[in-house]
């Protein structure tokens, strides 16, 4: 029996050696990027922030199966909350992150109470509606949010009172990389926990989860709230690093792009969120510099290729390659 | 206080269609009752009324003397009522072990924990191994459920349901979809269930019913026609005419 228990490694387990190497390689890549692309730190920081947003979406969609096209509502809420907090109360970055996380979580909890009673297409439409309502409020309340001009006047204090944000974006990059690493580790622990297993269970069969005694609705609300907190951290980070919050932070485009990034990378594995975001934003960056008007063509083609040939996303590429190598006509 | 399940005057209708008509029913500890009836008799509806998947139009439902009629499905599971589905409903992209683990974690109130490993509870892992052994599923423990033959999936569902440690177990057509050559696996599994467990089996396979049931309840048009031992039911002319006879005609 002991042998059986020892063999009992969860497929989504925490810190198996292979995954530990992968995690260290990813952090190493994050550090290396700083030195390899010193002139692109602004772009790289945006990638790191977006990864946090897509990780949050993976928790919601990839793990719990909550279909949403309004994830920007949670990201944008965190961004506006952290921005307003910095302008009106305190410009301490870590305190601002906490405010962003709370704002994202509160919006997720409140909207989740309504959204999560619906399913599939209705849920999708409602999620868009929530983000649109928040965007409209941000647009109308110019005196508070700056409306279409964006929230200006954010000037952050140095992190820990030591590391000041610089014009080139070096501090912002290290700050974003550190926060992303912390979020990633936290999410890895959570998805390997009983809570994570239950989230996967709901995705697999909500009916069976109810039949084993799980209050599925409240569990979904909890997952959505957690994801809201994570997206809120991403939004807060964005506000602090760019010192600006625009209406785009609550926009449909952001939600849709995050979804495409996750599909490209692969759902329900966390790593897919990282690879998908990097691939999408790099292609966007390069293709848009070549043709600013038609760059979406490249993304569209890539999505088609992934959907048809790599349904598990780029994260499924090694397994697909191994399968092809074993295949002989 | 009376142990077990006591149902009185249970009614359910969808619009003008009555699917449960003033049903009185009891299930005591250790009972092995089978619920039979022609297609559309309301057997699964009756099971769904017990589990809380459907809300009754009228009637009372007591478990160990406690009225549970207003409890939602998930709360009734916690109270001790568990069910297997007519069509296997499992976590198909999870391993057999994970399926059972999830049920035990939920039963133990540990499924909301964020900072523990899901396989980090040695007592739960030992219990999983015991259940795997009980249902001869050790060799498939690491396989994802969708990779298993349907008969074995039925066993996984029984193991998962038993992992909830229910006092009332409802098996909704446990042999449905299982090849005749494998139906003995299901029969054996039912015969090995704990003696003090109350079991209600909804089943079309009369061989299985007459083998495992000590009492048989016949349901027709949402109402109980009669109840008796397998011998009494087999000899009941009304049952033969209304149900068994009708089957023979096919």
XYZ file of C-alpha atoms in Angstrom:
579
model
C 0.000 0.000 0.000
C 2.870 2.363 0.834
C 4.298 1.818 -2.633
C 0.974 2.696 -4.164
C 0.815 5.869 -2.125
C 4.364 6.797 -3.075
C 3.475 6.308 -6.733
C 0.544 8.571 -6.230
C 1.886 11.729 -7.818
C -0.787 14.167 -8.941
C -0.567 15.036 -12.632
C -0.861 18.682 -11.727
C 1.389 18.298 -8.706
C 3.529 20.821 -6.978
C 7.277 21.025 -7.515
C 8.048 17.733 -9.121
C 11.673 17.883 -10.174
C 10.909 18.395 -13.865
C 8.542 21.198 -13.081
C 11.033 22.713 -10.651
C 13.595 22.882 -13.464
C 10.989 24.454 -15.729
C 10.078 26.988 -13.061
C 13.720 27.887 -12.494
C 14.271 28.132 -16.275
C 11.306 30.503 -16.567
C 12.600 32.724 -13.780
C 16.047 32.558 -15.391
C 14.519 33.626 -18.714
C 12.845 36.523 -16.952
C 16.182 37.620 -15.488
C 18.039 37.076 -18.776
C 15.483 39.145 -20.708
C 16.432 42.160 -18.600
C 20.025 41.971 -19.774
C 19.323 40.845 -23.344
C 16.727 43.485 -24.167
C 17.624 46.543 -22.081
C 15.889 48.848 -24.578
C 12.586 46.978 -24.418
C 11.965 46.977 -20.687
C 8.657 48.804 -21.060
C 7.356 46.135 -23.410
C 8.741 43.285 -21.308
C 7.126 44.725 -18.190
C 3.781 44.854 -19.999
C 4.256 41.169 -20.885
C 4.881 40.278 -17.229
C 1.792 42.197 -16.122
C -0.317 40.570 -18.795
C 0.886 37.131 -17.689
C -0.616 37.830 -14.247
C -3.933 38.707 -15.874
C -3.875 35.547 -18.034
C -2.878 33.370 -15.055
C -5.953 34.701 -13.301
C -8.059 33.867 -16.353
C -6.570 30.372 -16.410
C -7.701 29.844 -12.836
C -11.228 30.835 -13.809
C -11.532 29.245 -17.240
C -8.818 26.610 -17.413
C -9.330 25.146 -13.952
C -12.930 25.911 -12.992
C -14.420 26.118 -16.494
C -16.045 29.523 -15.980
C -16.473 30.976 -19.477
C -15.819 34.701 -19.371
C -15.118 37.493 -21.805
C -15.137 40.178 -19.157
C -11.978 39.503 -17.222
C -10.831 43.075 -17.825
C -13.478 44.110 -15.290
C -11.323 42.598 -12.555
C -8.013 43.823 -13.978
C -9.345 47.332 -14.566
C -10.911 47.538 -11.115
C -7.548 46.744 -9.578
C -5.866 49.319 -11.811
C -8.315 52.125 -10.989
C -8.371 51.277 -7.289
C -4.572 51.255 -7.018
C -4.307 54.398 -9.143
C -6.884 56.316 -7.099
C -5.322 55.084 -3.885
C -1.907 56.353 -5.025
C -3.315 59.726 -6.086
C -5.508 60.333 -3.031
C -4.094 58.357 -0.089
C -0.705 56.699 -0.291
C 1.770 56.094 -3.095
C 3.332 53.108 -1.371
C 3.554 50.409 -4.090
C 2.944 47.351 -1.908
C 0.001 48.951 -0.170
C -1.330 49.828 -3.622
C -0.964 46.226 -4.736
C -3.016 45.120 -1.742
C -5.691 47.708 -2.578
C -5.764 46.511 -6.184
C -6.088 42.898 -5.069
C -8.945 43.722 -2.710
C -10.736 45.809 -5.362
C -10.438 43.021 -7.951
C -11.639 40.461 -5.419
C -14.591 42.599 -4.278
C -15.752 43.259 -7.848
C -15.332 39.561 -8.649
C -17.303 38.538 -5.556
C -20.168 40.958 -6.156
C -20.419 40.343 -9.905
C -19.793 36.629 -9.372
C -22.884 36.362 -7.194
C -24.911 37.201 -10.299
C -22.717 35.834 -13.086
C -22.171 32.411 -11.649
C -25.850 31.595 -11.508
C -25.690 31.552 -15.309
C -23.909 29.161 -17.629
C -22.299 28.998 -21.064
C -23.467 31.697 -23.498
C -25.539 33.575 -20.897
C -22.537 33.668 -18.581
C -20.335 34.866 -21.419
C -22.723 37.691 -22.287
C -23.181 38.725 -18.653
C -19.426 38.827 -18.109
C -19.087 41.207 -21.057
C -21.944 43.298 -19.653
C -20.264 43.683 -16.246
C -17.027 44.931 -17.832
C -18.953 47.299 -20.106
C -20.911 48.724 -17.167
C -17.706 49.359 -15.223
C -16.073 50.940 -18.257
C -19.085 53.187 -18.726
C -18.982 54.245 -15.068
C -15.253 55.003 -15.366
C -15.970 57.003 -18.510
C -18.794 59.051 -16.964
C -17.106 59.780 -13.641
C -14.472 62.053 -15.166
C -13.928 63.993 -11.944
C -12.714 60.845 -10.215
C -11.289 58.637 -12.954
C -10.248 61.149 -15.581
C -12.728 59.628 -18.029
C -11.393 59.094 -21.531
C -8.230 61.066 -20.675
C -7.307 58.359 -18.210
C -6.344 58.603 -14.566
C -3.283 60.819 -14.400
C -1.086 62.064 -11.589
C 0.058 58.702 -10.287
C 3.543 58.986 -8.896
C 4.723 56.033 -6.895
C 7.062 56.146 -3.919
C 10.169 53.959 -3.990
C 9.562 50.288 -3.242
C 10.404 49.650 0.447
C 11.425 53.329 0.445
C 14.624 52.308 -1.395
C 14.055 51.372 -5.040
C 12.693 54.380 -6.936
C 10.856 53.904 -10.222
C 13.138 55.129 -13.008
C 12.475 56.529 -16.475
C 14.010 53.520 -18.291
C 11.819 51.100 -16.384
C 14.461 48.974 -14.669
C 12.823 49.091 -11.241
C 9.425 48.517 -12.795
C 10.693 45.395 -14.533
C 12.220 43.840 -11.398
C 9.139 44.792 -9.421
C 6.816 43.185 -11.974
C 8.988 40.066 -12.247
C 9.037 39.664 -8.464
C 5.277 40.101 -8.137
C 4.650 37.691 -11.035
C 6.928 35.082 -9.452
C 5.100 35.403 -6.132
C 1.700 35.132 -7.842
C 2.825 32.132 -9.882
C 4.160 30.265 -6.838
C 0.970 31.049 -4.924
C -1.209 29.769 -7.759
C 0.901 26.638 -8.162
C 0.326 25.843 -4.505
C -3.397 26.535 -4.789
C -4.013 24.460 -7.933
C -2.236 21.500 -6.317
C -4.393 21.817 -3.185
C -7.755 20.215 -2.397
C -9.319 23.536 -3.457
C -7.599 23.266 -6.849
C -8.702 19.657 -7.248
C -12.273 20.678 -6.457
C -12.066 23.470 -9.064
C -11.042 20.905 -11.656
C -13.857 18.686 -10.445
C -16.407 21.432 -11.069
C -14.978 21.935 -14.545
C -15.267 18.211 -15.239
C -18.753 17.708 -13.829
C -20.635 20.189 -11.692
C -23.426 17.608 -11.403
C -21.103 15.035 -9.870
C -19.598 17.657 -7.553
C -23.067 18.432 -6.214
C -23.635 14.713 -5.811
C -20.570 14.433 -3.568
C -21.830 17.291 -1.437
C -19.986 20.305 -2.838
C -21.810 23.643 -2.771
C -20.824 24.266 -6.379
C -22.170 27.814 -6.676
C -20.330 29.109 -3.625
C -17.178 27.290 -4.633
C -17.321 28.997 -8.016
C -17.818 32.344 -6.310
C -14.718 31.631 -4.184
C -12.618 30.729 -7.234
C -13.835 33.794 -9.110
C -13.070 36.012 -6.122
C -9.561 34.592 -5.841
C -9.025 35.149 -9.570
C -10.362 38.681 -9.129
C -7.719 39.324 -6.492
C -4.988 38.058 -8.810
C -6.252 40.089 -11.781
C -6.524 43.084 -9.452
C -2.844 42.701 -8.579
C -2.058 42.734 -12.309
C -4.136 45.861 -12.769
C -2.522 47.589 -9.785
C 0.915 46.711 -11.103
C -0.012 48.183 -14.473
C -1.208 51.432 -12.861
C 1.936 51.734 -10.755
C 4.456 50.954 -13.480
C 2.882 53.018 -16.264
C 1.575 55.697 -13.850
C -1.588 55.845 -15.936
C -4.933 54.056 -15.987
C -6.954 54.321 -19.170
C -10.435 53.079 -20.013
C -8.777 50.310 -22.034
C -7.991 48.604 -18.729
C -11.696 47.718 -18.559
C -12.125 47.187 -22.289
C -13.477 44.249 -24.210
C -10.293 44.045 -26.307
C -8.221 43.319 -23.240
C -10.580 40.519 -22.158
C -10.618 39.015 -25.642
C -6.847 39.232 -26.053
C -6.307 37.573 -22.672
C -8.576 34.736 -23.778
C -6.668 34.304 -27.050
C -3.366 34.282 -25.151
C -4.661 31.527 -22.901
C -5.980 29.472 -25.806
C -2.649 29.830 -27.613
C -0.698 28.715 -24.572
C -3.073 26.050 -23.303
C -5.727 26.004 -20.614
C -5.575 24.605 -17.123
C -1.835 24.324 -16.582
C -0.635 27.808 -15.569
C 2.397 27.410 -17.849
C 0.068 27.861 -20.821
C -0.766 31.344 -19.561
C 2.934 32.231 -19.537
C 3.796 30.828 -22.963
C 0.591 32.057 -24.587
C 1.094 35.613 -23.343
C 4.734 35.716 -24.399
C 3.922 34.318 -27.861
C 0.932 36.611 -28.434
C 2.597 39.791 -27.231
C 5.881 39.107 -29.024
C 4.095 38.439 -32.316
C 1.916 41.478 -31.726
C 5.006 43.582 -31.015
C 6.900 42.381 -34.087
C 4.002 42.133 -36.520
C 2.596 45.518 -35.519
C 5.976 47.144 -36.121
C 5.981 45.709 -39.668
C 2.309 46.396 -40.437
C 0.449 48.425 -37.792
C -2.927 47.868 -39.457
C -2.970 44.180 -40.366
C -0.994 42.554 -37.562
C -4.106 40.766 -36.339
C -3.936 38.620 -39.471
C -0.881 36.858 -38.037
C -2.615 36.282 -34.705
C -5.732 35.002 -36.465
C -3.703 32.531 -38.489
C -1.878 31.395 -35.374
C -5.135 30.811 -33.492
C -6.453 28.734 -36.397
C -3.297 26.619 -36.428
C -3.462 26.068 -32.680
C -7.163 25.205 -32.658
C -6.778 22.652 -35.459
C -3.364 21.180 -34.822
C -2.628 21.903 -31.164
C -5.943 21.820 -29.325
C -4.077 21.754 -26.019
C -2.188 24.932 -26.987
C 1.568 25.396 -27.279
C 2.005 23.732 -23.915
C 0.869 20.499 -25.585
C 3.522 20.785 -28.304
C 6.177 18.540 -26.673
C 3.655 15.735 -26.132
C 2.404 16.100 -29.713
C 5.985 16.013 -31.024
C 6.767 12.883 -28.993
C 3.640 11.235 -30.375
C 4.617 12.087 -33.948
C 8.142 10.767 -33.438
C 6.768 7.463 -32.174
C 4.391 7.187 -35.131
C 5.567 5.137 -38.087
C 3.512 4.682 -41.270
C -36.170 8.105 16.901
C -36.591 5.903 13.832
C -33.380 5.087 11.964
C -33.292 5.287 8.215
C -35.379 7.030 5.616
C -39.088 7.707 6.027
C -41.043 9.171 3.141
C -44.724 10.018 3.368
C -47.123 11.417 0.801
C -44.393 12.361 -1.668
C -45.822 14.033 -4.765
C -44.288 15.627 -7.812
C -45.896 16.904 -10.951
C -44.606 18.716 -14.017
C -47.488 20.873 -15.140
C -50.393 18.465 -15.388
C -48.244 15.342 -15.510
C -47.995 13.533 -12.180
C -44.670 11.706 -11.880
C -44.795 10.884 -8.162
C -48.194 10.215 -6.661
C -48.496 10.125 -2.890
C -45.583 7.779 -2.311
C -44.996 6.296 1.155
C -41.649 4.567 1.468
C -39.214 3.469 4.150
C -35.613 2.326 4.063
C -34.086 0.928 7.251
C -30.395 0.287 8.027
C -29.235 -2.818 6.195
C -32.191 -2.851 3.807
C -31.611 -3.988 0.224
C -34.624 -2.726 -1.667
C -35.095 -2.687 -5.401
C -37.366 -0.280 -7.188
C -38.730 -1.682 -10.412
C -41.297 -0.559 -12.897
C -41.832 -0.062 -16.609
C -40.132 2.763 -18.480
C -41.610 6.120 -17.480
C -42.905 4.770 -14.160
C -41.057 7.568 -12.323
C -38.221 5.547 -10.770
C -35.408 8.014 -11.488
C -37.686 10.916 -10.585
C -38.321 9.252 -7.229
C -34.559 8.873 -6.700
C -34.044 12.515 -7.646
C -36.680 13.566 -5.125
C -34.817 11.679 -2.419
C -31.433 13.179 -3.329
C -32.832 16.708 -3.598
C -32.073 17.092 -7.291
C -35.806 17.701 -7.690
C -38.050 19.509 -5.216
C -41.307 17.700 -4.406
C -44.723 19.290 -4.813
C -45.837 17.792 -1.495
C -44.829 15.243 1.130
C -42.278 14.748 3.873
C -38.865 13.154 3.912
C -37.191 12.250 7.197
C -33.690 10.876 7.677
C -33.167 9.373 11.134
C -36.194 11.343 12.305
C -34.933 14.675 10.938
C -37.010 16.408 8.273
C -34.678 17.019 5.333
C -37.258 18.020 2.733
C -35.902 21.578 2.543
C -32.234 20.594 2.285
C -30.505 21.158 -1.057
C -28.825 18.292 -2.867
C -25.317 18.967 -1.534
C -26.607 19.212 2.059
C -28.476 15.907 1.713
C -25.218 14.263 0.700
C -23.662 15.605 3.894
C -26.683 14.251 5.769
C -25.904 10.773 4.423
C -27.744 10.260 1.125
C -25.637 9.405 -1.912
C -26.462 8.244 -5.402
C -24.879 6.737 -8.484
C -26.223 7.979 -11.788
C -28.115 6.118 -14.495
C -25.482 7.337 -16.954
C -22.062 7.270 -15.353
C -21.164 10.741 -14.131
C -17.539 11.006 -13.120
C -14.542 13.285 -13.420
C -13.418 11.671 -16.643
C -10.153 13.546 -17.152
C -9.019 12.733 -13.651
C -7.457 9.494 -12.495
C -9.493 6.926 -10.614
C -7.552 7.789 -7.499
C -8.271 11.500 -7.883
C -11.982 10.785 -8.315
C -12.123 8.957 -5.019
C -9.823 11.462 -3.319
C -12.116 14.301 -4.256
C -15.093 12.560 -2.680
C -13.228 11.848 0.560
C -11.822 15.372 0.771
C -15.348 16.694 0.409
C -16.706 14.296 3.018
C -13.965 15.288 5.450
C -14.601 18.999 4.873
C -11.086 19.494 3.505
C -11.890 20.397 -0.075
C -11.721 24.143 0.605
C -8.110 24.054 1.781
C -5.776 26.179 -0.335
C -2.371 25.532 1.144
C -2.233 21.770 1.593
C -1.378 19.242 -1.112
C -4.412 17.364 -2.346
C -2.614 14.041 -1.827
C -0.973 15.125 1.408
C -3.310 13.398 3.862
C -1.958 9.928 4.626
C -5.208 8.723 6.242
C -7.164 9.690 3.124
C -4.610 8.033 0.847
C -4.907 4.815 2.863
C -8.679 4.930 2.611
C -8.401 5.396 -1.155
C -6.244 2.281 -1.386
C -8.777 0.301 0.635
C -11.600 1.352 -1.681
C -9.504 0.558 -4.749
C -8.897 -2.876 -3.291
C -12.565 -3.386 -2.383
C -13.612 -2.716 -5.989
C -10.555 -4.413 -7.569
C -9.470 -1.132 -9.124
C -5.824 -1.070 -8.010
C -4.474 -1.734 -11.490
C -6.452 1.210 -12.900
C -5.791 3.635 -10.063
C -3.566 5.977 -12.070
C -5.612 5.755 -15.279
C -7.883 8.577 -16.272
C -11.491 7.458 -16.014
C -12.290 7.984 -19.696
C -9.640 5.380 -20.530
C -11.543 2.641 -18.656
C -14.142 0.221 -19.974
C -17.688 1.212 -19.057
C -18.100 -1.618 -16.544
C -15.053 -0.430 -14.656
C -16.325 3.140 -14.782
C -19.459 1.863 -13.023
C -17.234 0.413 -10.320
C -15.381 3.725 -9.987
C -18.707 5.458 -9.527
C -19.698 3.009 -6.804
C -16.320 3.419 -5.101
C -16.586 7.194 -5.290
C -20.110 7.139 -3.881
C -19.147 4.765 -1.106
C -16.216 7.057 -0.286
C -18.846 9.503 0.947
C -19.709 6.968 3.671
C -23.439 7.329 3.068
C -26.107 5.746 5.221
C -28.525 5.681 2.295
C -27.127 4.548 -1.043
C -29.195 4.848 -4.208
C -27.942 2.901 -7.201
C -29.696 4.096 -10.338
C -29.491 1.273 -12.882
C -26.009 0.154 -11.837
C -25.791 -2.422 -14.627
C -27.045 -0.137 -17.418
C -24.597 -0.154 -20.304
C -22.503 -2.911 -18.765
C -22.043 -5.942 -21.040
C -23.891 -9.032 -19.758
C -20.550 -10.811 -19.430
C -19.414 -8.166 -16.926
C -22.650 -7.730 -14.948
C -21.403 -10.160 -12.292
C -18.777 -7.521 -11.388
C -21.573 -5.139 -10.437
C -23.531 -7.839 -8.618
C -20.450 -8.859 -6.643
C -19.737 -5.229 -5.766
C -23.296 -4.734 -4.481
C -23.116 -7.927 -2.440
C -19.905 -6.700 -0.813
C -21.433 -3.396 0.337
C -21.358 -2.808 4.119
C -24.146 -4.712 5.868
C -25.509 -1.728 7.780
C -25.814 0.418 4.655
C -29.360 1.017 3.384
C -29.417 0.385 -0.343
C -32.084 1.285 -2.883
C -31.455 -0.191 -6.324
C -33.320 1.054 -9.362
C -32.839 -1.560 -12.010
C -34.255 -3.082 -15.172
C -32.104 -6.201 -15.039
C -34.358 -8.646 -13.185
C -31.565 -11.163 -12.724
C -29.622 -8.589 -10.750
C -32.713 -7.443 -8.836
C -33.697 -10.939 -7.755
C -30.122 -11.719 -6.813
C -29.370 -8.764 -4.555
C -32.720 -7.388 -3.341
C -34.419 -8.582 -0.183
C -37.489 -6.459 -0.863
C -38.880 -5.212 -4.158
C -41.060 -2.154 -4.622
C -43.057 -1.888 -7.839
C -43.726 1.588 -9.153
C -46.318 2.241 -11.853
C -47.323 5.678 -13.125
C -45.605 7.406 -10.213
C -47.421 5.356 -7.539
C -46.397 2.279 -5.579
C -48.302 -0.729 -6.838
C -47.015 -3.208 -4.315
C -44.050 -4.156 -2.152
C -42.801 -7.560 -1.137
C -40.037 -10.108 -1.085
C -38.658 -11.302 -4.423
C -40.741 -14.453 -4.059
C -43.934 -12.508 -3.373
C -43.311 -10.147 -6.292
C -42.514 -13.020 -8.649
C -45.805 -14.637 -7.679
C -47.906 -11.489 -7.838
C -50.257 -11.777 -10.787
C -50.874 -8.015 -10.923
C -47.133 -7.380 -11.240
C -46.785 -10.098 -13.834
C -49.617 -8.561 -15.846
C -48.629 -4.948 -15.466
C -44.875 -5.142 -15.540
C -43.232 -8.492 -16.030
C -45.943 -9.533 -18.487
C -45.487 -6.381 -20.465
C -41.760 -7.066 -20.625
C -42.303 -10.589 -21.868
C -44.491 -9.274 -24.657
C -41.554 -7.272 -26.109
